Amino acid sequence: MSERTFEFQDGKSNKFWAISVSGDSHTARYGKIGSKGQSTTKTFPTAEKAQADADKLIAEKTGKGYKETTVGGATEASEPEPPAEEPEVVPKKAAANEPKTAVAEVAASEPLAEVAITAPANPLAVSNDIELSPEDSLWVTYGERPPFTPTTAEKFTPTQFLAKLDNPEQFFDKKTDWRQPFKWLNELMKTTIPRLSDAEQEQARAILRPQVALINWPSQNSDYLPPAFALAALLGLHDETEAVVASWADESASLKVAGYLLHYKHPARMVFGLGSREKVLAHGRRLKLHLDHPEYVVGWLAHTGTDALDMIRDSILATDRKEDAAKLLEEFCRVKSPVAAPFMLELMLDSKAPALARSWLSQNPASAADGLARLAAGKGKLADATKEFFTELKAKGQTELILAAIAAHPEAATALQAILDHQEKAHPILDRAAMPGELREAFEAMVKKPSPLPDWISVATLPPILVAGARLTEADVVVMLDWFRVFKGEDRPAVTVALKKHAEARSLDAFAWAVFQAWGKAGFPPKDKWCFQTCGWIGGDNTARQLTPSIREWPGQSQHQRAKVGLEVLRMIGTDIALTMLNGIAQKLKFAALKARARELMELIATDRGMSRAELEDRIVPDLDLDENGVRVFDYGPRQFRLVIGPDLKPAVKGPDDKVKTSLPAPNSKDDAEKAKVAKADWTAFTKTLKGVLELQRARLEQAMVTMRRWSVPDFETFLVKHPVMTHLTRRLVWGQYTSPTAVAAAFRVTDEFEIADAGDKPLALDPALPVGLVHPMHLAEADKNAWGQVFGDYEIVPPFPQLARPVYALEEKEKAETSLNRFPTDRIHTGKFRGDTEKRGWEKGPARDGGAIWEYSKWYPAAGVTAFLTIEPGVNAGGFDLDDEQTITDCHFVTGTAASYPYSTREKPALVLGTVNPVVVSETLADLYALTSKSA
């Protein structure tokens, strides 16, 4: 029906109220005659129920004296101005150094000048509505309130209410309501206070006024919100309320600094009791008011409309618990306006409740398109996510929204038109009959009538899975994903085995990662963890690369179990890249439990393959698509760029002009655009992966030198000399063949031509019977070290870690007969430094003792068959909470065998006499100790 309008005038009030019904919802407008008023929209299960509720509201209004002014679809009296476009808030997080502004200054200079811009013309037929009810407007205590009749019986009659105001603490039960004042206050706000006449409200204010002088505001942080002040804010004692709020320091209501104020005083209730919208805005911003309860989000919206949605966004982003963030965001979703769209996008990307934000964007596509369009013209994470949103609109066939957004936002026309113009490479459909037999049989064995997939995953927008250049049908993809969802077997589903064999690896990898991303944007719902399994079943190197940073971060976000599953996924992917990522976590991670689990998995993989972990680590170093000479070509079509690894081990490229560039140049008009795009993407992935691989392998080789690991000649040649990545490290170090753990038969280096040369640059033939190892400087005479130093200087070879110039330490004569190194009896080491440095240098934590204290660390030297043990006081806590800020090294000794041989005490077997311990072991242990104590507290 068309809008019906009503007015109420009795000499005191001049109000209008209007209602229109559209399908299964109705929209009510109300306010002072001549003002823009406010509007609320409510949705019902059916159109009939929406109409019935509208009729009921009309009957209530006319029963209260409202007169209809609608004539033929128009009002007799002058209609109120239509709601003006609300100012749009630009997504912006307050800068740490943002200057603080006094309330008077803010109010006098347009409070939102820093963050508000005028909303653009809107051809998308969207509104700027907020779904607020008349009850929600009770948060506003200034101006004329919309009519509201409580439907719930009052907690106290007006007479009882006034009688209790002399002692407001009578209003609540101290046993149940003391910590949650919003419970009893909300009851009063929604039941009793609206029933007070104007005279009764004034009487209530008169009773409260002497109780709420600023001098009576509690000085103790741990005192709860005084009931008198809370009621004063609700009843409109604006001056008294402002005196309290103005006394609070700037930013004192932010989550970072307001712990006591938020928990005990509920500052939002006091701010909402101020006397004008401008003051609520100004003080809210000055205090950086954290809206920590859902009703406070509603209250903020009731006061500020869409003018300050960034405050709601910041409150949600600052909320750590998923359940709490979801409750706040659920109220934010009442806003049905383009102004909310950029904030919803941010919350989808960064909040603990991304599913609700994603749902809002999906359910309000017109508002989202209008609100996000301008971001498409920018750069960064929000711009990328915006383009992805419009790409999804295109995939869903909603191109008319993109065209409307282009018309409304010419500044984004180029970026949006590019999305419309972009044509994905067309791939023919792969019918079942054309599938390889093994793949066809796997599909036919799966369930044929899949149940609906989660609403957050759109098959139409997922990358295609390609088999011999043809793509799986959407129907087959749905069947496959549904099978993944219900699959309960321990082995891989047959269809994944067939896909890994017949489908194009890059397409499977892209598909798996897209499924995982969709799951993540939905908030990782536990029932859909099959998405994680999908990464393990069909994911590849790119999935492993992009998944690993999240696995490393999740334990710090209270997601240890998800991180553990992530390790299993890397193991399931099983490529060299994936296992290298897993090994990297096993080598270096601040979360001890996850690091230990990664090590367990590496040991299991090694055992399954019948080799030691060190041998496994040799075999999983990825080649990164380099050729046997350690070179790779990035192809632009007419131009090719050859990889160059510089002396600093940083990648560069050399083009047709023989000029070395640190990165690939921008394509020109003569280049093949498609090839150049692929090359740029490959370069980005390659450089990121190379950096991580080299860092891990550099540390691994240094430990191999320290622990005197040895290789057979065939393994040395296969896994070090001829490996496309390891060769770049191998050629920068001095190697030797050993006749005993400490005796070098011949020292050599590997030349750029893969030849073996001695210090005189003469060819050297390796003895196949002697093992190869990295030469420790203690194994070379001084003259030999000088000779090798000259060679490296002449060829400008920069070692990846200190080798020839490595500091060496020897026992003092008196120490040789002792069993313990006690050179550092008084040095105190900062606990944080001790934790980090011991881990970096290869020391392992011992078991937790009484009280969870760890006071023993060990380091294994396999070539010498010796373990070094280090004891400290008072020890570090296994749970990560330091027992003391400083540690003292109380003992360092050596025993034969590994740490696992001494589960309870290293004193089960006598410590070795220091003079009998391999000198390299002693030197490296002393080097670690000197490094640990070099900056002692």
Short mmCIF file of N, CA and C in Angstrom, two decimals, residues 454-518:
data_model
loop_
_atom_site.label_atom_id
_atom_site.label_comp_id
_atom_site.label_asym_id
_atom_site.label_seq_id
_atom_site.Cartn_x
_atom_site.Cartn_y
_atom_site.Cartn_z
N PRO A 454 26.95 -24.95 2.26
CA PRO A 454 26.78 -23.76 3.11
C PRO A 454 26.58 -22.52 2.25
N ASP A 455 25.80 -21.56 2.75
CA ASP A 455 25.48 -20.39 1.94
C ASP A 455 26.67 -19.48 1.70
N TRP A 456 27.76 -19.70 2.46
CA TRP A 456 28.92 -18.82 2.29
C TRP A 456 29.86 -19.29 1.17
N ILE A 457 29.56 -20.41 0.56
CA ILE A 457 30.41 -20.88 -0.53
C ILE A 457 29.62 -20.85 -1.83
N SER A 458 30.18 -20.17 -2.82
CA SER A 458 29.54 -20.03 -4.13
C SER A 458 30.37 -20.78 -5.16
N VAL A 459 29.82 -21.89 -5.66
CA VAL A 459 30.56 -22.70 -6.63
C VAL A 459 30.87 -21.90 -7.89
N ALA A 460 29.96 -20.99 -8.26
CA ALA A 460 30.14 -20.21 -9.49
C ALA A 460 31.38 -19.33 -9.43
N THR A 461 31.80 -18.95 -8.22
CA THR A 461 32.95 -18.05 -8.10
C THR A 461 34.26 -18.77 -7.80
N LEU A 462 34.22 -20.09 -7.62
CA LEU A 462 35.44 -20.83 -7.35
C LEU A 462 36.25 -21.02 -8.64
N PRO A 463 37.58 -21.07 -8.54
CA PRO A 463 38.38 -21.32 -9.74
C PRO A 463 38.03 -22.66 -10.36
N PRO A 464 38.14 -22.79 -11.68
CA PRO A 464 37.80 -24.06 -12.32
C PRO A 464 38.85 -25.13 -12.04
N ILE A 465 38.39 -26.37 -11.94
CA ILE A 465 39.30 -27.51 -11.88
C ILE A 465 39.43 -28.04 -13.30
N LEU A 466 40.66 -28.08 -13.81
CA LEU A 466 40.90 -28.40 -15.22
C LEU A 466 41.49 -29.80 -15.38
N VAL A 467 40.95 -30.50 -16.35
CA VAL A 467 41.48 -31.81 -16.74
C VAL A 467 41.68 -31.77 -18.25
N ALA A 468 42.94 -31.81 -18.67
CA ALA A 468 43.27 -31.74 -20.10
C ALA A 468 42.63 -30.52 -20.74
N GLY A 469 42.66 -29.37 -20.04
CA GLY A 469 42.16 -28.13 -20.61
C GLY A 469 40.67 -27.92 -20.48
N ALA A 470 39.93 -28.91 -20.03
CA ALA A 470 38.48 -28.78 -19.86
C ALA A 470 38.15 -28.72 -18.37
N ARG A 471 37.06 -28.01 -18.03
CA ARG A 471 36.73 -27.81 -16.61
C ARG A 471 35.58 -28.69 -16.16
N LEU A 472 35.65 -29.06 -14.89
CA LEU A 472 34.54 -29.82 -14.31
C LEU A 472 33.27 -28.97 -14.31
N THR A 473 32.14 -29.59 -14.49
CA THR A 473 30.88 -28.86 -14.43
C THR A 473 30.61 -28.41 -13.00
N GLU A 474 29.78 -27.37 -12.84
CA GLU A 474 29.42 -26.91 -11.50
C GLU A 474 28.70 -28.02 -10.75
N ALA A 475 27.89 -28.80 -11.46
CA ALA A 475 27.18 -29.90 -10.81
C ALA A 475 28.15 -30.92 -10.23
N ASP A 476 29.21 -31.25 -10.98
CA ASP A 476 30.19 -32.20 -10.47
C ASP A 476 30.97 -31.62 -9.30
N VAL A 477 31.24 -30.32 -9.34
CA VAL A 477 31.94 -29.68 -8.22
C VAL A 477 31.08 -29.74 -6.96
N VAL A 478 29.78 -29.49 -7.11
CA VAL A 478 28.88 -29.56 -5.96
C VAL A 478 28.87 -30.97 -5.38
N VAL A 479 28.78 -31.98 -6.26
CA VAL A 479 28.79 -33.37 -5.80
C VAL A 479 30.09 -33.66 -5.05
N MET A 480 31.20 -33.20 -5.60
CA MET A 480 32.51 -33.47 -4.99
C MET A 480 32.62 -32.80 -3.62
N LEU A 481 32.23 -31.53 -3.52
CA LEU A 481 32.34 -30.83 -2.25
C LEU A 481 31.42 -31.45 -1.21
N ASP A 482 30.23 -31.85 -1.62
CA ASP A 482 29.34 -32.49 -0.66
C ASP A 482 29.91 -33.83 -0.18
N TRP A 483 30.58 -34.53 -1.07
CA TRP A 483 31.23 -35.78 -0.68
C TRP A 483 32.36 -35.52 0.31
N PHE A 484 33.12 -34.47 0.06
CA PHE A 484 34.16 -34.10 1.01
C PHE A 484 33.55 -33.83 2.39
N ARG A 485 32.38 -33.23 2.40
CA ARG A 485 31.73 -32.84 3.65
C ARG A 485 31.31 -34.05 4.47
N VAL A 486 30.87 -35.12 3.81
CA VAL A 486 30.35 -36.27 4.55
C VAL A 486 31.35 -37.42 4.64
N PHE A 487 32.50 -37.27 3.98
CA PHE A 487 33.47 -38.38 3.93
C PHE A 487 34.04 -38.65 5.32
N LYS A 488 34.06 -39.91 5.73
CA LYS A 488 34.53 -40.30 7.06
C LYS A 488 35.72 -41.26 7.03
N GLY A 489 36.18 -41.66 5.85
CA GLY A 489 37.26 -42.63 5.77
C GLY A 489 38.59 -42.08 6.26
N GLU A 490 39.49 -42.98 6.59
CA GLU A 490 40.83 -42.57 7.06
C GLU A 490 41.74 -42.26 5.88
N ASP A 491 41.55 -42.94 4.75
CA ASP A 491 42.37 -42.67 3.57
C ASP A 491 41.78 -41.50 2.80
N ARG A 492 42.52 -41.08 1.80
CA ARG A 492 42.01 -40.01 0.95
C ARG A 492 40.82 -40.49 0.15
N PRO A 493 39.82 -39.62 -0.10
CA PRO A 493 38.73 -40.01 -0.98
C PRO A 493 39.26 -40.38 -2.37
N ALA A 494 38.66 -41.38 -2.98
CA ALA A 494 39.14 -41.86 -4.28
C ALA A 494 39.15 -40.75 -5.31
N VAL A 495 38.18 -39.84 -5.25
CA VAL A 495 38.12 -38.79 -6.25
C VAL A 495 39.32 -37.86 -6.15
N THR A 496 39.86 -37.65 -4.93
CA THR A 496 41.02 -36.78 -4.80
C THR A 496 42.27 -37.44 -5.37
N VAL A 497 42.37 -38.74 -5.20
CA VAL A 497 43.50 -39.47 -5.77
C VAL A 497 43.47 -39.36 -7.29
N ALA A 498 42.26 -39.53 -7.87
CA ALA A 498 42.13 -39.44 -9.32
C ALA A 498 42.38 -38.03 -9.82
N LEU A 499 41.91 -37.04 -9.07
CA LEU A 499 42.14 -35.65 -9.48
C LEU A 499 43.62 -35.30 -9.44
N LYS A 500 44.34 -35.71 -8.38
CA LYS A 500 45.77 -35.43 -8.30
C LYS A 500 46.53 -36.07 -9.46
N LYS A 501 45.99 -37.14 -9.96
CA LYS A 501 46.65 -37.85 -11.06
C LYS A 501 46.34 -37.22 -12.41
N HIS A 502 45.10 -36.75 -12.62
CA HIS A 502 44.66 -36.33 -13.95
C HIS A 502 44.42 -34.83 -14.09
N ALA A 503 44.13 -34.11 -13.01
CA ALA A 503 43.82 -32.68 -13.13
C ALA A 503 45.10 -31.85 -13.15
N GLU A 504 44.98 -30.65 -13.68
CA GLU A 504 46.12 -29.73 -13.70
C GLU A 504 46.40 -29.26 -12.28
N ALA A 505 47.65 -29.44 -11.84
CA ALA A 505 48.01 -29.18 -10.44
C ALA A 505 47.72 -27.75 -10.03
N ARG A 506 48.02 -26.78 -10.90
CA ARG A 506 47.81 -25.38 -10.53
C ARG A 506 46.32 -25.10 -10.29
N SER A 507 45.45 -25.71 -11.11
CA SER A 507 44.01 -25.46 -10.94
C SER A 507 43.51 -26.10 -9.64
N LEU A 508 44.00 -27.28 -9.29
CA LEU A 508 43.60 -27.91 -8.04
C LEU A 508 44.05 -27.07 -6.84
N ASP A 509 45.26 -26.57 -6.93
CA ASP A 509 45.83 -25.76 -5.85
C ASP A 509 44.98 -24.50 -5.65
N ALA A 510 44.67 -23.82 -6.74
CA ALA A 510 43.87 -22.59 -6.65
C ALA A 510 42.48 -22.88 -6.10
N PHE A 511 41.88 -23.99 -6.52
CA PHE A 511 40.56 -24.36 -6.05
C PHE A 511 40.58 -24.64 -4.54
N ALA A 512 41.56 -25.42 -4.08
CA ALA A 512 41.64 -25.76 -2.66
C ALA A 512 41.80 -24.51 -1.80
N TRP A 513 42.66 -23.60 -2.24
CA TRP A 513 42.90 -22.39 -1.46
C TRP A 513 41.66 -21.50 -1.43
N ALA A 514 40.92 -21.44 -2.54
CA ALA A 514 39.69 -20.64 -2.58
C ALA A 514 38.65 -21.19 -1.61
N VAL A 515 38.53 -22.51 -1.53
CA VAL A 515 37.60 -23.12 -0.58
C VAL A 515 38.00 -22.76 0.85
N PHE A 516 39.30 -22.85 1.14
CA PHE A 516 39.77 -22.52 2.49
C PHE A 516 39.50 -21.05 2.81
N GLN A 517 39.75 -20.15 1.85
CA GLN A 517 39.51 -18.73 2.09
C GLN A 517 38.03 -18.47 2.37
N ALA A 518 37.15 -19.12 1.62
CA ALA A 518 35.72 -18.94 1.85
C ALA A 518 35.34 -19.39 3.25
#
